[in-house]
Coordinates of C-alpha atoms in Angstrom, one line a residue:
Chain N
X1 CA 89.2 -47.4 180.3
X2 CA 87.3 -47.4 177.1
X3 CA 83.5 -47.3 177.1
X4 CA 80.7 -46.8 174.6
X5 CA 77.3 -45.4 175.5
X6 CA 74.2 -45.6 173.3
X7 CA 70.7 -44.5 173.8
X8 CA 68.4 -47.1 175.5
X9 CA 65.5 -48.5 173.5
X10 CA 63.2 -49.6 172.4
X11 CA 62.9 -47.1 169.6
X12 CA 59.5 -47.4 167.8
X13 CA 59.0 -45.7 164.5
X14 CA 56.6 -45.8 161.6
X15 CA 57.8 -46.9 158.2
X16 CA 59.6 -44.1 156.3
X17 CA 60.4 -42.2 159.4
X18 CA 63.8 -40.7 160.1
X19 CA 66.1 -42.7 162.5
X20 CA 68.8 -41.5 164.8
X21 CA 70.5 -43.7 167.4
X22 CA 73.0 -41.8 169.5
X23 CA 76.4 -43.3 170.4
X24 CA 79.2 -41.6 172.3
X25 CA 82.5 -43.1 173.3
X26 CA 85.2 -42.6 175.9
X27 CA 88.7 -43.8 175.0
X28 CA 92.3 -43.0 175.3
X29 CA 93.4 -42.1 171.8
X30 CA 91.2 -42.5 168.8
X31 CA 89.4 -45.8 168.4
X32 CA 87.9 -47.3 165.3
X33 CA 84.1 -47.1 165.5
X34 CA 81.6 -49.6 164.3
X35 CA 77.8 -50.2 164.2
X36 CA 76.7 -53.7 164.3
X37 CA 73.1 -55.0 163.7
X38 CA 71.6 -58.2 165.2
X39 CA 68.4 -59.5 163.6
X40 CA 66.2 -61.9 165.6
X41 CA 67.8 -65.3 166.1
X42 CA 71.1 -64.3 164.4
X43 CA 74.6 -63.2 165.4
X44 CA 75.9 -59.6 164.9
X45 CA 76.6 -58.3 161.4
X46 CA 78.8 -55.3 160.7
X47 CA 76.7 -52.5 159.4
X48 CA 79.3 -49.8 158.9
X49 CA 82.6 -48.5 160.3
X50 CA 84.8 -45.5 160.5
X51 CA 88.5 -45.6 161.4
X52 CA 89.4 -41.9 161.8
X53 CA 88.0 -38.5 162.6
X54 CA 85.5 -37.1 160.1
X55 CA 85.2 -40.5 158.3
X56 CA 81.7 -41.4 157.3
X57 CA 80.6 -45.0 157.2
X58 CA 77.6 -45.9 155.1
X59 CA 75.7 -49.0 154.1
X60 CA 72.1 -50.0 153.2
X61 CA 71.0 -46.3 153.6
X62 CA 72.5 -46.1 157.1
X63 CA 75.2 -43.5 157.9
X64 CA 77.4 -42.5 160.8
X65 CA 80.1 -39.8 161.0
X66 CA 83.0 -40.1 163.4
X67 CA 82.9 -36.7 165.3
X68 CA 86.1 -36.3 167.3
X69 CA 84.9 -33.0 168.8
X70 CA 81.8 -34.5 170.3
X71 CA 83.3 -38.1 170.6
X72 CA 80.2 -39.3 168.9
X73 CA 79.2 -41.8 166.1
X74 CA 75.4 -41.4 165.8
X75 CA 73.6 -43.8 163.4
X76 CA 71.1 -42.3 161.0
X77 CA 68.8 -43.4 158.2
X78 CA 66.5 -41.2 156.3
X79 CA 63.6 -43.6 155.8
X80 CA 63.4 -46.8 157.9
X81 CA 61.7 -50.0 156.7
X82 CA 59.9 -52.8 158.6
X83 CA 62.9 -55.0 157.7
X84 CA 65.2 -52.7 159.7
X85 CA 63.7 -53.9 162.9
X86 CA 66.6 -55.3 164.9
X87 CA 69.0 -54.5 167.7
X88 CA 71.8 -52.1 166.9
X89 CA 75.1 -52.0 168.7
X90 CA 77.7 -49.3 168.7
X91 CA 81.3 -50.5 169.3
X92 CA 84.8 -49.1 169.6
X93 CA 88.2 -50.8 169.2
X94 CA 91.2 -48.9 170.6
X95 CA 93.5 -51.5 171.9
X96 CA 93.4 -54.0 169.1
X97 CA 92.1 -56.9 171.1
X98 CA 89.2 -55.4 172.8
X99 CA 86.0 -54.4 170.9
X100 CA 83.9 -52.5 173.5
X101 CA 80.2 -52.6 172.9
X102 CA 77.4 -50.3 173.9
X103 CA 74.3 -51.9 175.5
X104 CA 72.4 -52.1 172.2
X105 CA 69.2 -50.3 171.1
X106 CA 66.2 -52.2 169.9
X107 CA 64.5 -50.7 166.9
X108 CA 60.9 -51.6 166.0
X109 CA 59.5 -50.3 162.8
X110 CA 55.7 -50.5 162.3
X111 CA 54.0 -50.6 158.9
Chain Z
X2 CA 79.6 -73.5 154.6
X3 CA 80.5 -69.9 154.6
X4 CA 81.4 -67.4 157.3
X5 CA 81.3 -68.4 161.0
X6 CA 79.3 -71.3 162.1
X7 CA 78.4 -72.4 165.6
X8 CA 77.1 -75.7 167.0
X9 CA 74.8 -76.5 168.7
X10 CA 72.4 -73.6 168.1
X11 CA 70.6 -74.4 171.3
X12 CA 71.8 -76.3 174.4
X13 CA 70.1 -77.1 177.7
X14 CA 72.3 -78.6 180.4
X15 CA 72.2 -79.3 184.1
X16 CA 74.7 -77.8 186.6
X17 CA 76.6 -81.1 186.8
X18 CA 76.9 -81.7 183.0
X19 CA 80.0 -81.2 180.8
X20 CA 79.4 -79.9 177.3
X21 CA 81.3 -78.1 174.6
X22 CA 80.4 -75.3 172.2
X23 CA 82.0 -75.4 168.8
X24 CA 82.9 -72.6 166.4
X25 CA 84.3 -72.8 162.9
X26 CA 85.3 -70.0 160.6
X27 CA 85.7 -70.5 156.9
X28 CA 87.2 -67.1 156.2
X29 CA 90.9 -67.8 156.6
X30 CA 91.1 -65.5 159.6
X31 CA 93.8 -65.6 162.2
X32 CA 92.0 -64.3 165.3
X33 CA 88.9 -65.8 167.0
X34 CA 86.8 -64.6 170.0
X35 CA 84.2 -65.8 172.4
X36 CA 81.6 -63.4 173.7
X37 CA 78.7 -63.7 176.2
X38 CA 75.4 -61.9 175.5
X39 CA 73.1 -61.8 178.5
X40 CA 69.7 -60.1 178.7
X41 CA 70.0 -56.5 179.9
X42 CA 73.9 -56.5 179.9
X43 CA 76.4 -55.3 177.3
X44 CA 78.1 -57.9 175.1
X45 CA 81.0 -59.3 177.2
X46 CA 84.3 -60.4 175.6
X47 CA 85.4 -63.6 177.2
X48 CA 88.5 -64.9 175.3
X49 CA 90.7 -63.9 172.3
X50 CA 92.9 -66.2 170.4
X51 CA 95.4 -65.1 167.7
X52 CA 97.2 -67.8 165.7
X53 CA 95.9 -70.4 168.2
X54 CA 97.5 -68.6 171.2
X55 CA 95.3 -67.0 173.8
X56 CA 95.9 -63.3 174.1
X57 CA 93.0 -62.2 176.3
X58 CA 91.1 -63.7 179.1
X59 CA 88.7 -61.3 180.7
X60 CA 88.5 -62.7 184.2
X61 CA 86.3 -65.5 183.1
X62 CA 85.5 -68.2 185.7
X63 CA 87.4 -71.4 185.3
X64 CA 84.2 -73.4 184.6
X65 CA 84.6 -72.0 181.1
X66 CA 87.6 -73.4 179.3
X67 CA 88.5 -72.4 175.8
X68 CA 90.4 -74.4 173.3
X69 CA 91.8 -73.4 169.9
X70 CA 93.3 -76.4 168.2
X71 CA 93.9 -74.6 164.9
X72 CA 93.1 -71.2 163.4
X73 CA 89.8 -72.3 162.0
X74 CA 88.3 -73.9 165.1
X75 CA 87.4 -72.6 168.6
X76 CA 85.8 -74.5 171.4
X77 CA 84.3 -73.5 174.7
X78 CA 84.2 -76.4 177.2
X79 CA 81.6 -76.0 180.0
X80 CA 81.4 -77.8 183.3
X81 CA 79.6 -77.2 186.5
X82 CA 77.9 -74.1 185.2
X83 CA 75.5 -72.0 187.2
X84 CA 72.0 -70.8 186.1
X85 CA 73.3 -67.3 185.7
X86 CA 75.6 -68.6 183.0
X87 CA 72.5 -69.0 180.8
X88 CA 73.1 -66.6 177.8
X89 CA 73.7 -66.4 174.1
X90 CA 77.4 -67.3 173.4
X91 CA 78.8 -65.7 170.3
X92 CA 81.9 -66.6 168.4
X93 CA 83.6 -64.2 166.1
X94 CA 86.7 -64.0 163.9
X95 CA 88.8 -61.3 162.3
X96 CA 91.6 -61.3 159.8
X97 CA 94.1 -60.1 162.4
X98 CA 94.1 -58.4 165.7
X99 CA 94.0 -54.7 165.4
X100 CA 91.8 -51.7 165.7
X101 CA 90.6 -51.6 162.1
X102 CA 89.8 -55.3 161.8
X103 CA 86.1 -56.1 161.4
X104 CA 84.9 -59.0 163.4
X105 CA 82.5 -61.5 161.8
X106 CA 80.1 -63.2 164.1
X107 CA 78.4 -66.6 164.2
X108 CA 74.7 -67.0 165.0
X109 CA 75.4 -68.0 168.5
X110 CA 74.6 -70.8 170.9
X111 CA 71.6 -70.2 173.2
X112 CA 72.6 -71.9 176.4
X113 CA 70.2 -72.7 179.3
X114 CA 71.5 -74.0 182.5
X115 CA 68.9 -75.7 184.8

């Protein structure tokens, strides 16, 4: 079946540090891949997505590249801010109906 | 109202109560979803509706009963719940079913079962 694995948190960084949150997927075929973000007390918001190999999704300074050879979709940001503190979820959609989520990674950014 | 709204935002209920969660989407989407978000567990898909027809039911106990009267509204009826059902229940919608369709989430209902 499909599965998404992402690094466990929490990840604690100082402001302006470089961020990487790893995500790998296992699926039959080639799923669309997504990163969602959940701020405290809110639902999930789509951060970025990629629908085919070598696609790069980007938004608000975050980027992730769909790597077919390593089945990965790692999230990166060059300089994090305190306002980026949230839980980040990697997800894949292969079968149309089923969006499979990773376990979430909590990011804490300190001033 | 814009996006996906959920009511109530917080709910406390006893194991013998009957309550309902409501979700409404103002996006003109055709597909709607219920998810359960528990502490220390991945987000779990519960139900999927497309054009008011249920297309997915992920082995959810019968004490959870969904209803989709039209493409804008989705309900989750609750009865005789257990304490382990305490969680954040998230509703989402997408334009259509399909691998490229972004899902838009509501803020969730925080449910506590005593």
